[in-house]
CSV table of C-alpha atoms in Angstrom, one decimal:
chain,number,residue,atom,x,y,z
A,1,UNK,CA,-7.8,-15.3,-9.5
A,2,UNK,CA,-5.8,-12.2,-8.4
A,3,UNK,CA,-6.7,-10.2,-5.7
A,4,UNK,CA,-6.3,-8.9,-2.0
A,5,UNK,CA,-7.4,-11.2,0.8
A,6,UNK,CA,-8.0,-9.6,4.2
A,7,UNK,CA,-9.0,-11.8,7.2
A,8,UNK,CA,-10.8,-12.0,9.3
A,9,UNK,CA,-13.8,-10.4,8.0
A,10,UNK,CA,-15.3,-10.0,11.4
A,11,UNK,CA,-13.4,-9.5,14.6
A,12,UNK,CA,-14.5,-8.6,18.1
A,13,UNK,CA,-11.9,-7.2,20.7
A,14,UNK,CA,-11.9,-6.8,24.3
A,15,UNK,CA,-10.7,-3.3,25.4
A,16,UNK,CA,-6.7,-3.7,26.3
A,17,UNK,CA,-6.3,-6.4,23.7
A,18,UNK,CA,-4.1,-6.1,20.7
A,19,UNK,CA,-5.4,-7.8,17.3
A,20,UNK,CA,-3.7,-8.3,14.1
A,21,UNK,CA,-5.5,-7.8,10.7
A,22,UNK,CA,-4.1,-10.0,8.0
A,23,UNK,CA,-3.7,-8.7,4.3
A,24,UNK,CA,-2.4,-10.7,1.4
A,25,UNK,CA,-2.1,-9.7,-2.2
A,26,UNK,CA,-1.3,-12.0,-5.2
A,27,UNK,CA,-1.1,-9.1,-7.8
A,28,UNK,CA,2.5,-8.5,-7.6
A,29,UNK,CA,1.9,-5.0,-6.5
A,30,UNK,CA,4.6,-3.1,-4.9
A,31,UNK,CA,2.8,-0.5,-2.7
A,32,UNK,CA,0.2,-1.6,-0.1
A,33,UNK,CA,-2.1,0.6,2.1
A,34,UNK,CA,-4.3,0.5,5.4
A,35,UNK,CA,-7.3,2.7,5.7
A,36,UNK,CA,-9.9,3.1,8.2
A,37,UNK,CA,-13.4,4.1,7.4
A,38,UNK,CA,-16.0,5.2,9.9
A,39,UNK,CA,-19.6,5.8,9.1
A,40,UNK,CA,-20.2,9.0,7.1
A,41,UNK,CA,-16.5,9.7,6.8
A,42,UNK,CA,-14.0,9.2,4.1
A,43,UNK,CA,-11.1,6.7,4.1
A,44,UNK,CA,-8.2,7.7,6.3
A,45,UNK,CA,-4.8,6.4,5.5
A,46,UNK,CA,-3.2,4.5,8.6
A,47,UNK,CA,0.0,3.2,7.0
A,48,UNK,CA,1.4,2.6,3.6
A,49,UNK,CA,4.4,0.7,2.2
A,50,UNK,CA,6.1,1.3,-1.1
A,51,UNK,CA,8.6,-1.7,-0.8
A,52,UNK,CA,9.4,-4.6,1.5
A,53,UNK,CA,10.9,-3.7,4.8
A,54,UNK,CA,9.7,-0.1,4.4
A,55,UNK,CA,6.7,1.7,5.6
A,56,UNK,CA,5.6,5.1,6.3
A,57,UNK,CA,2.8,6.5,9.0
A,58,UNK,CA,-0.2,8.0,7.4
A,59,UNK,CA,-2.5,10.5,9.0
A,60,UNK,CA,-3.9,8.4,11.9
A,61,UNK,CA,-1.0,6.0,12.6
A,62,UNK,CA,-1.1,6.3,16.4
A,63,UNK,CA,-2.2,3.0,18.0
A,64,UNK,CA,-1.5,1.0,15.0
A,65,UNK,CA,1.5,-0.8,13.9
A,66,UNK,CA,2.6,-2.8,10.7
A,67,UNK,CA,5.3,-4.9,9.2
A,68,UNK,CA,6.1,-5.7,5.4
A,69,UNK,CA,8.5,-8.7,5.5
A,70,UNK,CA,7.2,-10.1,2.3
A,71,UNK,CA,5.9,-8.2,-0.8
A,72,UNK,CA,2.7,-10.0,-0.8
A,73,UNK,CA,1.8,-9.4,3.0
A,74,UNK,CA,1.3,-6.4,5.0
A,75,UNK,CA,-0.5,-7.2,8.3
A,76,UNK,CA,-1.8,-4.4,10.5
A,77,UNK,CA,-1.9,-4.6,14.4
A,78,UNK,CA,-4.3,-2.6,16.3
A,79,UNK,CA,-2.8,-1.9,19.7
A,80,UNK,CA,-4.7,-1.3,23.1
A,81,UNK,CA,-3.2,2.3,22.5
A,82,UNK,CA,-5.8,2.9,20.0
A,83,UNK,CA,-8.7,4.4,21.9
A,84,UNK,CA,-11.5,4.2,19.4
A,85,UNK,CA,-10.6,0.9,17.1
A,86,UNK,CA,-14.2,0.2,16.1
A,87,UNK,CA,-14.3,0.7,12.4
A,88,UNK,CA,-14.0,-1.0,8.9
A,89,UNK,CA,-10.5,-1.5,8.0
A,90,UNK,CA,-9.4,-1.8,4.3
A,91,UNK,CA,-6.3,-3.0,2.9
A,92,UNK,CA,-5.3,-1.7,-0.5
A,93,UNK,CA,-2.6,-2.0,-3.1
A,94,UNK,CA,-1.2,-0.4,-6.3
A,95,UNK,CA,1.2,-1.7,-9.0
A,96,UNK,CA,3.8,1.1,-8.6
A,97,UNK,CA,3.7,4.3,-6.9
A,98,UNK,CA,2.6,7.0,-9.6
A,99,UNK,CA,-0.8,7.6,-11.1
A,100,UNK,CA,-2.2,3.9,-10.4
A,101,UNK,CA,-5.6,2.6,-9.8
A,102,UNK,CA,-6.0,1.5,-6.1
A,103,UNK,CA,-7.4,-1.8,-5.5
A,104,UNK,CA,-8.9,-2.9,-2.1
A,105,UNK,CA,-9.6,-6.0,-0.1
A,106,UNK,CA,-12.9,-6.9,1.0
A,107,UNK,CA,-12.4,-5.3,4.5
A,108,UNK,CA,-12.3,-6.2,7.9
A,109,UNK,CA,-14.8,-5.1,10.6
A,110,UNK,CA,-13.5,-4.6,14.0
A,111,UNK,CA,-15.7,-4.1,17.0
A,112,UNK,CA,-14.5,-3.5,20.6
A,113,UNK,CA,-16.6,-5.2,23.2
B,1,UNK,CA,-10.0,22.6,3.8
B,2,UNK,CA,-10.4,19.0,2.9
B,3,UNK,CA,-8.4,17.6,-0.1
B,4,UNK,CA,-11.6,16.4,-1.6
B,5,UNK,CA,-15.1,17.4,-1.1
B,6,UNK,CA,-18.4,15.8,-2.1
B,7,UNK,CA,-22.1,16.5,-1.5
B,8,UNK,CA,-23.0,13.7,0.6
B,9,UNK,CA,-26.6,13.5,-0.5
B,10,UNK,CA,-28.6,11.4,-0.3
B,11,UNK,CA,-29.9,11.5,-3.8
B,12,UNK,CA,-33.1,9.7,-4.2
B,13,UNK,CA,-34.0,9.4,-7.9
B,14,UNK,CA,-36.7,7.3,-9.8
B,15,UNK,CA,-35.6,4.6,-12.1
B,16,UNK,CA,-34.8,6.1,-15.6
B,17,UNK,CA,-33.7,9.2,-14.1
B,18,UNK,CA,-30.5,11.1,-15.0
B,19,UNK,CA,-28.3,12.2,-11.9
B,20,UNK,CA,-25.1,14.0,-11.7
B,21,UNK,CA,-22.5,14.1,-8.8
B,22,UNK,CA,-19.8,16.7,-8.4
B,23,UNK,CA,-16.6,16.5,-6.5
B,24,UNK,CA,-14.0,19.4,-6.0
B,25,UNK,CA,-10.4,19.0,-5.0
B,26,UNK,CA,-7.9,21.4,-3.6
B,27,UNK,CA,-4.4,20.4,-5.0
B,28,UNK,CA,-4.0,21.8,-8.4
B,29,UNK,CA,-1.1,19.2,-8.9
B,30,UNK,CA,-3.1,16.2,-8.6
B,31,UNK,CA,-2.5,13.9,-11.7
B,32,UNK,CA,-5.2,11.1,-11.4
B,33,UNK,CA,-8.8,11.0,-10.8
B,34,UNK,CA,-11.3,8.3,-10.3
B,35,UNK,CA,-14.8,7.3,-9.2
B,36,UNK,CA,-15.3,4.5,-7.1
B,37,UNK,CA,-18.5,2.7,-6.1
B,38,UNK,CA,-19.2,1.4,-2.5
B,39,UNK,CA,-22.1,-0.8,-1.7
B,40,UNK,CA,-23.3,-0.9,1.9
B,41,UNK,CA,-20.7,-2.7,4.0
B,42,UNK,CA,-18.4,-3.6,1.2
B,43,UNK,CA,-15.1,-2.3,-0.1
B,44,UNK,CA,-15.0,0.4,-2.9
B,45,UNK,CA,-14.6,-0.9,-6.3
B,46,UNK,CA,-13.4,1.3,-9.4
B,47,UNK,CA,-16.2,2.6,-11.5
B,48,UNK,CA,-14.0,4.4,-13.9
B,49,UNK,CA,-11.0,6.6,-14.3
B,50,UNK,CA,-11.6,10.2,-15.3
B,51,UNK,CA,-9.6,11.6,-18.1
B,52,UNK,CA,-8.9,15.3,-19.3
B,53,UNK,CA,-10.9,14.7,-22.4
B,54,UNK,CA,-13.9,13.1,-20.5
B,55,UNK,CA,-14.8,9.5,-20.8
B,56,UNK,CA,-17.9,7.5,-21.2
B,57,UNK,CA,-18.8,3.9,-20.3
B,58,UNK,CA,-22.1,2.8,-21.1
B,59,UNK,CA,-24.6,4.8,-19.0
B,60,UNK,CA,-21.7,6.4,-17.2
B,61,UNK,CA,-19.9,9.5,-18.3
B,62,UNK,CA,-17.1,11.3,-16.2
B,63,UNK,CA,-15.6,14.7,-16.8
B,64,UNK,CA,-12.7,16.6,-15.5
B,65,UNK,CA,-12.4,20.4,-15.2
B,66,UNK,CA,-8.8,21.1,-14.3
B,67,UNK,CA,-9.4,25.0,-14.4
B,68,UNK,CA,-12.1,24.8,-11.7
B,69,UNK,CA,-10.7,21.6,-9.9
B,70,UNK,CA,-13.9,19.6,-10.2
B,71,UNK,CA,-14.7,16.3,-11.7
B,72,UNK,CA,-18.2,15.1,-12.3
B,73,UNK,CA,-20.1,11.8,-12.9
B,74,UNK,CA,-23.3,11.6,-14.8
B,75,UNK,CA,-25.5,8.5,-14.7
B,76,UNK,CA,-28.2,8.1,-17.4
B,77,UNK,CA,-31.2,5.8,-17.4
B,78,UNK,CA,-30.7,5.0,-13.6
B,79,UNK,CA,-31.3,1.4,-12.5
B,80,UNK,CA,-32.1,0.1,-9.1
B,81,UNK,CA,-28.7,-1.7,-9.2
B,82,UNK,CA,-27.0,1.8,-9.3
B,83,UNK,CA,-28.0,2.5,-5.7
B,84,UNK,CA,-24.6,2.8,-3.9
B,85,UNK,CA,-22.3,5.3,-2.5
B,86,UNK,CA,-20.0,6.9,-5.1
B,87,UNK,CA,-16.5,8.0,-4.0
B,88,UNK,CA,-14.4,10.5,-5.8
B,89,UNK,CA,-10.8,9.7,-5.4
B,90,UNK,CA,-7.8,12.0,-6.3
B,91,UNK,CA,-4.1,11.0,-6.5
B,92,UNK,CA,-1.1,13.0,-7.2
B,93,UNK,CA,2.7,12.5,-7.7
B,94,UNK,CA,3.4,15.5,-5.7
B,95,UNK,CA,1.9,13.9,-2.8
B,96,UNK,CA,3.8,10.9,-2.8
B,97,UNK,CA,1.3,8.8,-4.3
B,98,UNK,CA,-1.2,9.6,-1.6
B,99,UNK,CA,-4.9,8.9,-2.5
B,100,UNK,CA,-7.5,11.4,-1.3
B,101,UNK,CA,-11.0,10.2,-0.8
B,102,UNK,CA,-14.4,12.1,-0.6
B,103,UNK,CA,-16.9,11.1,1.9
B,104,UNK,CA,-19.0,9.8,-0.9
B,105,UNK,CA,-22.4,10.5,-2.3
B,106,UNK,CA,-25.2,8.3,-1.6
B,107,UNK,CA,-27.6,7.3,-4.4
B,108,UNK,CA,-30.9,5.5,-4.0
B,109,UNK,CA,-32.9,4.7,-7.2
B,110,UNK,CA,-36.5,4.2,-6.5
B,111,UNK,CA,-38.8,1.9,-8.4
């Protein structure tokens, strides 16, 4: 079955640590996205990528980094510079870059302990 | 002003009731409109796209009013399984394929 796979589903991080969230898709989609969702709030865009080896900052990129070395993979690193990283992280993809439906992975819950 | 605004609710309705949600958007150049359903602690899933002429899928009807810049979702004969948060999503080519999400409207269907 085609889809978007995120891992891990649950992650606990100590303050000062970097963590990387994995996102893999087998939908052959060109564009991939990372969003953050906090309770009672809408999804906020962290980074997005339209094509391999290219990515753009979203609205809340500070404290995060990404790479897009392969079309199917778009990992997100939450660095120690992100002061409030506890949230639900969603990876998503679209077939192209215009008027398409957006599809989501199952999400990763990150908690700072 | 937020790009997309929704009434957060919560809406608590009895089984069998009809309930309607509205969503307004600020960018008149927006091209595509969607309703997503999000269950507690899960990812959003596409419920239906919204077309200019309005569209229906079973008990669900979505409508778009470009002049007033709002979209609506009507759920008829509510089921317990309809309990979820409904997200309004707007997308526009002019915004570089950015998607804008409402904060969601919470629906609980009561037996």
